[in-house]
Amino acid sequence: MAIWYKNEDNSLSAAVFIQMAAQVWPGDYQPQAIQRALQRTINITAWDGGKLVGCVRILSDGYLFGTIPELLVLKEYRGQGIGRELMRRAAELSPTSLYFGAQPEAMGFYEKLGLQPSLPSFQIKKKRQ
Ligand SMILES: CC(C)(COP(=O)(O)OP(=O)(O)OC[C@H]1O[C@@H](n2cnc3c(N)ncnc32)[C@H](O)[C@@H]1OP(=O)(O)O)[C@@H](O)C(=O)NCCC(=O)NCCS
């Protein structure tokens, strides 16, 4: 079945997102907090029929700054261009430039896409509320 995509997926539910995200990054996902987080980002989703198989989210102030909180593709769907298509759509839809950190194992992916390296990053850690 062909993969189909949804730009600005405002109807993405926390339950469906968590079901997918936890397969890539197992963790303690709080559904209500995740739902609020999803409402604050521009979500682009990839689907195999009714199954969520990939997602990229854009967090942008609309003028000065934007970032990608995460890009995820289910393991069994990798290597078929889904990540590339999600990033192409993110670049098209974002109102601002996007600056984001890369997992070391994803560096080669971003290089393959021809993206320019940006500044190294730092973090201020906070406990989740
Ligand atoms: C990184 C990730 C999104 C890539 O998704 P994908 O759908 O497999 O990527 P694509 O199939 O679109 O790959 C595009 C190109 O990058 C290459 N590529 C993909 N992953 C790569 C990697 N980890 N290292 C080097 N090259 C990679 C592909 O071979 C392909 O090259 P081609 O165009 O010459 O065929 C996916 O592996 C993933 O979800 N990883 C776990 C979560 C993660 O690390 N996200 C990024 C956080 S910074």
PDB file of C-alpha atoms and ligand atoms in Angstrom:
ATOM      1  CA  MET A   1       0.000   0.000   0.000  1.00  0.00           C
ATOM      2  CA  ALA A   2       1.310   3.481  -0.850  1.00  0.00           C
ATOM      3  CA  ILE A   3       2.343   5.793   1.975  1.00  0.00           C
ATOM      4  CA  TRP A   4       0.204   8.918   2.192  1.00  0.00           C
ATOM      5  CA  TYR A   5       0.984  12.165   4.010  1.00  0.00           C
ATOM      6  CA  LYS A   6      -0.991  14.739   5.923  1.00  0.00           C
ATOM      7  CA  ASN A   7       0.264  18.322   6.302  1.00  0.00           C
ATOM      8  CA  GLU A   8      -0.845  20.320   9.348  1.00  0.00           C
ATOM      9  CA  ASP A   9      -2.345  17.238  10.966  1.00  0.00           C
ATOM     10  CA  ASN A  10      -4.393  18.908  13.699  1.00  0.00           C
ATOM     11  CA  SER A  11      -6.353  15.757  14.367  1.00  0.00           C
ATOM     12  CA  LEU A  12      -3.301  13.695  15.370  1.00  0.00           C
ATOM     13  CA  SER A  13      -4.233  12.123  18.710  1.00  0.00           C
ATOM     14  CA  ALA A  14      -1.835  11.612  21.580  1.00  0.00           C
ATOM     15  CA  ALA A  15      -2.725   7.915  21.726  1.00  0.00           C
ATOM     16  CA  VAL A  16      -1.793   7.337  18.085  1.00  0.00           C
ATOM     17  CA  PHE A  17       1.363   9.456  18.347  1.00  0.00           C
ATOM     18  CA  ILE A  18       2.521   7.703  21.530  1.00  0.00           C
ATOM     19  CA  GLN A  19       1.857   4.278  20.042  1.00  0.00           C
ATOM     20  CA  MET A  20       4.298   5.138  17.238  1.00  0.00           C
ATOM     21  CA  ALA A  21       6.829   7.248  19.157  1.00  0.00           C
ATOM     22  CA  ALA A  22       7.269   4.663  21.920  1.00  0.00           C
ATOM     23  CA  GLN A  23       8.377   2.107  19.342  1.00  0.00           C
ATOM     24  CA  VAL A  24      11.212   4.426  18.278  1.00  0.00           C
ATOM     25  CA  TRP A  25      12.013   5.995  21.651  1.00  0.00           C
ATOM     26  CA  PRO A  26      10.551   4.024  24.563  1.00  0.00           C
ATOM     27  CA  GLY A  27       9.644   6.361  27.420  1.00  0.00           C
ATOM     28  CA  ASP A  28       7.056   7.529  29.877  1.00  0.00           C
ATOM     29  CA  TYR A  29       4.651   9.500  27.674  1.00  0.00           C
ATOM     30  CA  GLN A  30       1.864  11.356  29.508  1.00  0.00           C
ATOM     31  CA  PRO A  31      -1.131  11.425  27.124  1.00  0.00           C
ATOM     32  CA  GLN A  32      -2.612  14.750  28.256  1.00  0.00           C
ATOM     33  CA  ALA A  33       0.737  16.552  28.150  1.00  0.00           C
ATOM     34  CA  ILE A  34       1.525  15.010  24.767  1.00  0.00           C
ATOM     35  CA  GLN A  35      -1.864  16.164  23.428  1.00  0.00           C
ATOM     36  CA  ARG A  36      -1.082  19.739  24.486  1.00  0.00           C
ATOM     37  CA  ALA A  37       2.385  19.478  22.917  1.00  0.00           C
ATOM     38  CA  LEU A  38       0.900  18.235  19.631  1.00  0.00           C
ATOM     39  CA  GLN A  39      -1.496  21.184  19.601  1.00  0.00           C
ATOM     40  CA  ARG A  40       1.430  23.620  19.773  1.00  0.00           C
ATOM     41  CA  THR A  41       3.284  22.250  16.745  1.00  0.00           C
ATOM     42  CA  ILE A  42       2.728  21.916  13.025  1.00  0.00           C
ATOM     43  CA  ASN A  43       2.539  18.155  12.591  1.00  0.00           C
ATOM     44  CA  ILE A  44       3.223  16.364   9.330  1.00  0.00           C
ATOM     45  CA  THR A  45       2.311  12.695   9.388  1.00  0.00           C
ATOM     46  CA  ALA A  46       2.975   9.652   7.181  1.00  0.00           C
ATOM     47  CA  TRP A  47       0.453   6.821   7.052  1.00  0.00           C
ATOM     48  CA  ASP A  48       0.272   3.275   5.756  1.00  0.00           C
ATOM     49  CA  GLY A  49      -3.492   3.001   5.433  1.00  0.00           C
ATOM     50  CA  GLY A  50      -4.697   3.850   8.953  1.00  0.00           C
ATOM     51  CA  LYS A  51      -1.348   3.227  10.630  1.00  0.00           C
ATOM     52  CA  LEU A  52       0.881   6.136  11.620  1.00  0.00           C
ATOM     53  CA  VAL A  53       4.377   5.233  10.390  1.00  0.00           C
ATOM     54  CA  GLY A  54       6.213   8.572  10.525  1.00  0.00           C
ATOM     55  CA  CYS A  55       5.924  12.086  11.846  1.00  0.00           C
ATOM     56  CA  VAL A  56       7.809  15.363  11.914  1.00  0.00           C
ATOM     57  CA  ARG A  57       6.813  18.300  14.081  1.00  0.00           C
ATOM     58  CA  ILE A  58       7.697  21.969  13.585  1.00  0.00           C
ATOM     59  CA  LEU A  59       7.804  24.459  16.441  1.00  0.00           C
ATOM     60  CA  SER A  60       8.109  27.991  15.096  1.00  0.00           C
ATOM     61  CA  ASP A  61       7.517  31.522  16.404  1.00  0.00           C
ATOM     62  CA  GLY A  62       6.495  32.479  12.886  1.00  0.00           C
ATOM     63  CA  TYR A  63       9.233  35.049  12.363  1.00  0.00           C
ATOM     64  CA  LEU A  64      12.571  34.659  14.139  1.00  0.00           C
ATOM     65  CA  PHE A  65      13.080  31.036  14.956  1.00  0.00           C
ATOM     66  CA  GLY A  66      11.872  27.520  14.316  1.00  0.00           C
ATOM     67  CA  THR A  67      12.969  24.050  15.322  1.00  0.00           C
ATOM     68  CA  ILE A  68      12.101  20.407  14.834  1.00  0.00           C
ATOM     69  CA  PRO A  69      11.256  18.742  18.159  1.00  0.00           C
ATOM     70  CA  GLU A  70      11.489  15.335  16.539  1.00  0.00           C
ATOM     71  CA  LEU A  71      11.428  13.363  13.324  1.00  0.00           C
ATOM     72  CA  LEU A  72      10.400   9.726  13.596  1.00  0.00           C
ATOM     73  CA  VAL A  73       9.910   6.882  11.159  1.00  0.00           C
ATOM     74  CA  LEU A  74       9.009   3.364  12.330  1.00  0.00           C
ATOM     75  CA  LYS A  75      11.947   1.000  11.939  1.00  0.00           C
ATOM     76  CA  GLU A  76      10.222  -1.330   9.491  1.00  0.00           C
ATOM     77  CA  TYR A  77       9.352   1.635   7.222  1.00  0.00           C
ATOM     78  CA  ARG A  78      12.823   3.176   7.028  1.00  0.00           C
ATOM     79  CA  GLY A  79      14.903   3.346   3.871  1.00  0.00           C
ATOM     80  CA  GLN A  80      11.991   4.081   1.527  1.00  0.00           C
ATOM     81  CA  GLY A  81      12.112   7.856   1.430  1.00  0.00           C
ATOM     82  CA  ILE A  82       9.574   8.659   4.174  1.00  0.00           C
ATOM     83  CA  GLY A  83      12.036  10.668   6.293  1.00  0.00           C
ATOM     84  CA  ARG A  84      13.140  12.623   3.233  1.00  0.00           C
ATOM     85  CA  GLU A  85       9.531  13.407   2.233  1.00  0.00           C
ATOM     86  CA  LEU A  86       8.622  14.503   5.781  1.00  0.00           C
ATOM     87  CA  MET A  87      11.632  16.853   5.824  1.00  0.00           C
ATOM     88  CA  ARG A  88      10.774  18.202   2.350  1.00  0.00           C
ATOM     89  CA  ARG A  89       7.292  19.045   3.571  1.00  0.00           C
ATOM     90  CA  ALA A  90       8.651  20.533   6.805  1.00  0.00           C
ATOM     91  CA  ALA A  91      10.914  22.849   4.804  1.00  0.00           C
ATOM     92  CA  GLU A  92       7.966  23.850   2.603  1.00  0.00           C
ATOM     93  CA  LEU A  93       5.463  24.409   5.420  1.00  0.00           C
ATOM     94  CA  SER A  94       7.651  26.085   8.022  1.00  0.00           C
ATOM     95  CA  PRO A  95       7.206  29.869   8.180  1.00  0.00           C
ATOM     96  CA  THR A  96      10.809  30.244   9.416  1.00  0.00           C
ATOM     97  CA  SER A  97      14.241  28.710   9.029  1.00  0.00           C
ATOM     98  CA  LEU A  98      14.636  25.579  11.127  1.00  0.00           C
ATOM     99  CA  TYR A  99      17.510  24.890  13.546  1.00  0.00           C
ATOM    100  CA  PHE A 100      17.651  21.530  15.249  1.00  0.00           C
ATOM    101  CA  GLY A 101      19.911  19.035  16.950  1.00  0.00           C
ATOM    102  CA  ALA A 102      20.734  15.708  15.324  1.00  0.00           C
ATOM    103  CA  GLN A 103      21.163  12.339  16.978  1.00  0.00           C
ATOM    104  CA  PRO A 104      24.682  11.148  16.108  1.00  0.00           C
ATOM    105  CA  GLU A 105      23.250   8.178  14.194  1.00  0.00           C
ATOM    106  CA  ALA A 106      21.050  10.500  12.106  1.00  0.00           C
ATOM    107  CA  MET A 107      23.870  12.815  10.997  1.00  0.00           C
ATOM    108  CA  GLY A 108      24.362  10.862   7.763  1.00  0.00           C
ATOM    109  CA  PHE A 109      20.652  11.189   6.973  1.00  0.00           C
ATOM    110  CA  TYR A 110      20.708  14.999   7.224  1.00  0.00           C
ATOM    111  CA  GLU A 111      23.919  15.125   5.200  1.00  0.00           C
ATOM    112  CA  LYS A 112      22.244  12.955   2.522  1.00  0.00           C
ATOM    113  CA  LEU A 113      19.467  15.551   2.370  1.00  0.00           C
ATOM    114  CA  GLY A 114      22.080  18.206   1.639  1.00  0.00           C
ATOM    115  CA  LEU A 115      21.294  20.252   4.754  1.00  0.00           C
ATOM    116  CA  GLN A 116      23.829  22.761   6.033  1.00  0.00           C
ATOM    117  CA  PRO A 117      25.316  22.071   9.477  1.00  0.00           C
ATOM    118  CA  SER A 118      24.354  24.706  12.034  1.00  0.00           C
ATOM    119  CA  LEU A 119      25.767  25.878  15.343  1.00  0.00           C
ATOM    120  CA  PRO A 120      26.578  23.266  18.013  1.00  0.00           C
ATOM    121  CA  SER A 121      23.889  23.260  20.676  1.00  0.00           C
ATOM    122  CA  PHE A 122      23.665  23.552  24.453  1.00  0.00           C
ATOM    123  CA  GLN A 123      20.770  22.784  26.743  1.00  0.00           C
ATOM    124  CA  ILE A 124      19.175  24.058  29.915  1.00  0.00           C
ATOM    125  CA  LYS A 125      17.656  21.003  31.553  1.00  0.00           C
ATOM    126  CA  LYS A 126      14.372  21.240  33.426  1.00  0.00           C
ATOM    127  CA  LYS A 127      12.334  18.591  35.160  1.00  0.00           C
ATOM    128  CA  ARG A 128       9.078  17.885  33.371  1.00  0.00           C
ATOM    129  CA  GLN A 129       6.086  19.420  35.196  1.00  0.00           C
TER     130      GLN A 129
HETATM  131  C1  LIG B   1      16.521   9.235  10.651  1.00  0.00           C
HETATM  132  C2  LIG B   1      15.225   8.681  10.063  1.00  0.00           C
HETATM  133  C3  LIG B   1      14.094   9.695  10.273  1.00  0.00           C
HETATM  134  C4  LIG B   1      15.407   8.438   8.554  1.00  0.00           C
HETATM  135  O1  LIG B   1      14.165   8.069   8.000  1.00  0.00           O
HETATM  136  P1  LIG B   1      14.068   7.181   6.653  1.00  0.00           P
HETATM  137  O2  LIG B   1      12.648   7.182   6.228  1.00  0.00           O
HETATM  138  O3  LIG B   1      14.705   5.864   6.856  1.00  0.00           O
HETATM  139  O4  LIG B   1      14.951   8.027   5.656  1.00  0.00           O
HETATM  140  P2  LIG B   1      14.894   8.002   4.043  1.00  0.00           P
HETATM  141  O5  LIG B   1      14.520   6.621   3.594  1.00  0.00           O
HETATM  142  O6  LIG B   1      14.045   9.117   3.560  1.00  0.00           O
HETATM  143  O7  LIG B   1      16.413   8.280   3.688  1.00  0.00           O
HETATM  144  C5  LIG B   1      16.851   9.336   2.839  1.00  0.00           C
HETATM  145  C6  LIG B   1      18.304   9.076   2.485  1.00  0.00           C
HETATM  146  O8  LIG B   1      19.103   9.092   3.690  1.00  0.00           O
HETATM  147  C7  LIG B   1      19.760   7.840   3.872  1.00  0.00           C
HETATM  148  N1  LIG B   1      19.730   7.542   5.304  1.00  0.00           N
HETATM  149  C8  LIG B   1      18.644   7.263   6.055  1.00  0.00           C
HETATM  150  N2  LIG B   1      18.984   7.104   7.346  1.00  0.00           N
HETATM  151  C9  LIG B   1      20.321   7.269   7.401  1.00  0.00           C
HETATM  152  C10 LIG B   1      21.261   7.245   8.469  1.00  0.00           C
HETATM  153  N3  LIG B   1      20.879   6.991   9.727  1.00  0.00           N
HETATM  154  N4  LIG B   1      22.572   7.478   8.167  1.00  0.00           N
HETATM  155  C11 LIG B   1      22.960   7.732   6.906  1.00  0.00           C
HETATM  156  N5  LIG B   1      22.098   7.797   5.842  1.00  0.00           N
HETATM  157  C12 LIG B   1      20.798   7.560   6.095  1.00  0.00           C
HETATM  158  C13 LIG B   1      18.976   6.837   3.050  1.00  0.00           C
HETATM  159  O9  LIG B   1      19.777   5.747   2.650  1.00  0.00           O
HETATM  160  C14 LIG B   1      18.523   7.685   1.876  1.00  0.00           C
HETATM  161  O10 LIG B   1      19.583   7.823   0.957  1.00  0.00           O
HETATM  162  P3  LIG B   1      19.285   7.789  -0.651  1.00  0.00           P
HETATM  163  O11 LIG B   1      18.423   8.997  -0.908  1.00  0.00           O
HETATM  164  O12 LIG B   1      20.624   7.854  -1.252  1.00  0.00           O
HETATM  165  O13 LIG B   1      18.538   6.527  -0.915  1.00  0.00           O
HETATM  166  C15 LIG B   1      14.841   7.337  10.711  1.00  0.00           C
HETATM  167  O14 LIG B   1      15.954   6.468  10.630  1.00  0.00           O
HETATM  168  C16 LIG B   1      14.430   7.430  12.183  1.00  0.00           C
HETATM  169  O15 LIG B   1      13.259   7.683  12.493  1.00  0.00           O
HETATM  170  N6  LIG B   1      15.381   7.205  13.096  1.00  0.00           N
HETATM  171  C17 LIG B   1      15.095   7.169  14.546  1.00  0.00           C
HETATM  172  C18 LIG B   1      14.730   8.524  15.091  1.00  0.00           C
HETATM  173  C19 LIG B   1      15.758   9.566  14.765  1.00  0.00           C
HETATM  174  O16 LIG B   1      16.944   9.368  14.961  1.00  0.00           O
HETATM  175  N7  LIG B   1      15.272  10.697  14.273  1.00  0.00           N
HETATM  176  C20 LIG B   1      16.109  11.816  13.964  1.00  0.00           C
HETATM  177  C21 LIG B   1      16.357  12.558  15.232  1.00  0.00           C
HETATM  178  S1  LIG B   1      17.551  13.834  15.073  1.00  0.00           S
END
